[in-house]
Short mmCIF file of C-alpha atoms in Angstrom, two decimals:
data_model
loop_
_atom_site.label_atom_id
_atom_site.label_comp_id
_atom_site.label_asym_id
_atom_site.label_seq_id
_atom_site.Cartn_x
_atom_site.Cartn_y
_atom_site.Cartn_z
CA PRO A 1 -41.48 -176.01 86.35
CA ILE A 2 -38.97 -177.08 83.69
CA ALA A 3 -41.33 -179.73 82.28
CA ALA A 4 -44.20 -177.24 82.17
CA ARG A 5 -41.97 -174.69 80.43
CA MET A 6 -40.81 -177.31 77.93
CA ARG A 7 -44.44 -178.21 77.10
CA SER A 8 -45.47 -174.60 76.60
CA ASP A 9 -42.34 -173.85 74.52
CA ALA A 10 -42.97 -176.95 72.33
CA LEU A 11 -46.58 -175.93 71.76
CA GLU A 12 -45.48 -172.42 70.81
CA LEU A 13 -42.92 -173.81 68.34
CA MET A 14 -45.53 -176.14 66.82
CA GLN A 15 -47.87 -173.17 66.39
CA LYS A 16 -45.09 -171.54 64.38
CA GLY A 17 -44.96 -174.56 62.07
CA ARG A 18 -42.35 -176.82 63.65
CA ASP A 19 -43.11 -180.54 63.69
CA GLU A 20 -43.75 -182.15 67.07
CA ASP A 21 -40.39 -183.94 67.36
CA ASP A 22 -38.30 -180.90 66.42
CA ALA A 23 -40.37 -178.66 68.68
CA ALA A 24 -39.96 -181.03 71.63
CA MET A 25 -36.20 -181.24 71.04
CA GLU A 26 -35.70 -177.48 70.84
CA ALA A 27 -37.95 -176.84 73.85
CA GLY A 28 -35.58 -178.96 75.91
CA TYR A 29 -32.38 -177.11 75.06
CA ARG A 30 -30.87 -175.82 78.29
CA ILE A 31 -27.13 -176.23 77.69
CA PHE A 32 -25.38 -173.91 75.20
CA GLY A 33 -21.78 -173.26 74.35
CA SER A 34 -19.29 -172.74 71.58
CA LYS A 35 -19.25 -174.94 68.50
CA PRO A 36 -17.82 -178.42 68.84
CA GLY A 37 -14.04 -178.37 69.03
CA SER A 38 -13.78 -174.77 70.15
CA TYR A 39 -13.67 -173.02 73.52
CA GLY A 40 -14.69 -169.64 74.76
CA ALA A 41 -17.40 -167.05 74.47
CA GLY A 42 -15.76 -165.06 71.68
CA LEU A 43 -15.36 -161.88 73.67
CA GLN A 44 -11.59 -161.94 74.16
CA GLY A 45 -10.90 -160.90 70.58
CA ILE A 46 -13.26 -157.95 70.50
CA MET A 47 -12.11 -156.77 73.94
CA ASP A 48 -8.43 -156.93 72.96
CA SER A 49 -9.02 -155.20 69.64
CA GLY A 50 -11.56 -152.65 70.86
CA ARG A 51 -13.89 -153.64 68.01
CA TRP A 52 -17.06 -152.92 69.92
CA ASN A 53 -18.94 -149.73 70.56
CA GLU A 54 -22.09 -150.75 72.44
CA LEU A 55 -23.64 -153.55 74.40
CA GLY A 56 -25.27 -154.92 71.26
CA ASP A 57 -21.82 -155.64 69.79
CA ILE A 58 -20.91 -157.74 72.81
CA ALA A 59 -24.30 -159.51 72.74
CA GLU A 60 -23.98 -160.31 69.04
CA THR A 61 -20.52 -161.84 69.52
CA PHE A 62 -21.68 -163.81 72.55
CA LEU A 63 -24.70 -165.16 70.61
CA ASN A 64 -22.57 -166.05 67.60
CA TRP A 65 -20.20 -168.06 69.74
CA GLY A 66 -22.67 -169.54 72.22
CA GLN A 67 -25.53 -170.56 69.95
CA TYR A 68 -24.70 -174.27 69.94
CA ALA A 69 -27.03 -176.53 71.96
CA TYR A 70 -25.90 -179.69 73.73
CA GLY A 71 -27.93 -182.56 75.14
CA THR A 72 -29.04 -186.12 74.55
CA LYS A 73 -29.50 -185.70 70.82
CA ALA A 74 -27.77 -182.36 70.33
CA ASN A 75 -24.02 -182.22 69.97
CA GLY A 76 -23.45 -178.66 68.98
CA THR A 77 -26.73 -178.06 67.17
CA VAL A 78 -27.11 -174.45 65.99
CA ALA A 79 -29.96 -173.10 68.11
CA ARG A 80 -29.55 -169.34 68.18
CA SER A 81 -33.26 -168.56 68.57
CA ALA A 82 -33.49 -171.04 71.49
CA LEU A 83 -30.56 -169.35 73.25
CA ILE A 84 -32.10 -165.92 72.65
CA ASN A 85 -35.41 -167.12 74.09
CA ARG A 86 -33.68 -168.51 77.16
CA LEU A 87 -31.68 -165.34 77.78
CA LYS A 88 -34.74 -163.14 77.36
CA ASN A 89 -36.31 -164.91 80.35
CA ILE A 90 -33.49 -165.29 82.90
CA ASP A 91 -33.61 -163.61 86.27
CA ALA A 92 -30.03 -164.29 87.32
CA VAL A 93 -26.60 -165.28 86.13
CA VAL A 94 -24.78 -167.61 88.54
CA HIS A 95 -21.11 -168.45 88.08
CA ASN A 96 -19.54 -171.14 90.20
CA GLN A 97 -15.91 -171.02 91.25
CA ASP A 98 -14.63 -174.30 92.64
CA ASN A 99 -11.12 -173.23 93.61
CA ARG A 100 -9.29 -170.22 95.04
CA GLU A 101 -6.13 -170.55 92.93
CA HIS A 102 -7.34 -167.52 90.96
CA ASP A 103 -10.09 -164.96 91.19
CA LEU A 104 -12.46 -163.22 88.83
CA LEU A 105 -9.89 -160.53 88.01
CA ASP A 106 -7.21 -163.10 87.01
CA SER A 107 -8.88 -164.68 84.06
CA ASP A 108 -10.77 -163.50 80.99
CA ASP A 109 -13.10 -166.50 81.38
CA TYR A 110 -15.09 -164.68 84.08
CA TYR A 111 -15.91 -161.66 82.02
CA GLN A 112 -16.40 -163.72 78.85
CA PHE A 113 -18.89 -166.17 80.34
CA GLU A 114 -20.37 -164.48 83.42
CA GLY A 115 -20.13 -161.00 81.90
CA GLY A 116 -21.13 -162.16 78.43
CA LEU A 117 -24.28 -163.87 79.71
CA SER A 118 -25.26 -160.82 81.78
CA ALA A 119 -24.52 -158.32 78.99
CA THR A 120 -26.43 -160.34 76.41
CA ALA A 121 -29.42 -160.84 78.72
CA LYS A 122 -29.44 -157.11 79.46
CA HIS A 123 -29.32 -156.30 75.76
CA LEU A 124 -32.20 -158.69 75.04
CA GLN A 125 -34.37 -157.81 78.07
CA GLY A 126 -33.57 -154.15 78.53
CA GLU A 127 -32.41 -154.70 82.11
CA ALA A 128 -29.56 -156.60 83.68
CA PRO A 129 -30.25 -159.85 85.51
CA ALA A 130 -28.96 -160.31 89.05
CA ASN A 131 -25.37 -161.65 89.13
CA TYR A 132 -24.16 -164.12 91.70
CA HIS A 133 -20.73 -165.57 92.18
CA THR A 134 -20.66 -168.83 94.15
CA ASP A 135 -17.69 -170.34 95.95
CA HIS A 136 -17.45 -174.12 96.15
CA SER A 137 -13.73 -174.25 96.86
CA ARG A 138 -14.68 -175.85 100.19
CA PRO A 139 -17.55 -178.20 99.34
CA GLU A 140 -18.45 -178.51 103.03
CA ARG A 141 -18.96 -174.72 103.18
CA PRO A 142 -20.34 -173.41 99.90
CA GLY A 143 -21.22 -169.75 99.71
CA ALA A 144 -22.67 -167.13 97.39
CA LYS A 145 -22.12 -163.44 96.96
CA THR A 146 -23.46 -160.90 94.55
CA LEU A 147 -20.98 -160.11 91.84
CA GLU A 148 -20.48 -156.67 93.39
CA GLN A 149 -19.62 -158.28 96.74
CA GLU A 150 -17.17 -160.67 95.10
CA ILE A 151 -15.40 -157.87 93.23
CA ALA A 152 -15.20 -155.83 96.44
CA LYS A 153 -13.65 -158.81 98.26
CA VAL A 154 -11.05 -159.30 95.53
CA MET A 155 -10.23 -155.60 95.52
CA ARG A 156 -9.78 -155.57 99.33
CA SER A 157 -7.61 -158.70 99.28
CA ARG A 158 -5.39 -157.36 96.47
CA VAL A 159 -5.42 -153.78 95.35
CA VAL A 160 -5.56 -152.20 98.78
CA ASN A 161 -3.74 -154.99 100.62
CA PRO A 162 -0.12 -153.96 101.38
CA LYS A 163 0.93 -157.61 101.84
CA TRP A 164 -0.35 -158.48 98.35
CA ILE A 165 1.25 -155.36 96.83
CA ASN A 166 4.61 -156.07 98.50
CA GLY A 167 4.46 -159.69 97.36
#
């Protein structure tokens, strides 16, 4: 499926005037992140400052920060349109957690990356993708929950847990 999608994407890019090599390269972009030498999804600043009013503000910030493609011949290549095209077509956001030293309410990384992806996809598609939170803290027993299930578990284990509150 990925190879077929890459071929159709490359043909579409060539129809728009891109040369064959550039079209093939961009059609293969699957890994995106912040620009080389930086970290994050850019959302911490606007959340802390309150400088956002709607979902589009979050999406714009996420796209500005995450528009850099990585791969065999791409080391932080600006590829905003490729990222937008990918996010317009996703069905789900899956975030893996490989330890239980913290949870999704402990760190801004979860809402920046998992939430940023979901919010941006929703803004671009008009509807939110499914959100899954996977647990690989015990590799012999991996598991997956919906984001809602994971938040409910964290809330039960903390906010309404007298042992946690007393601790």
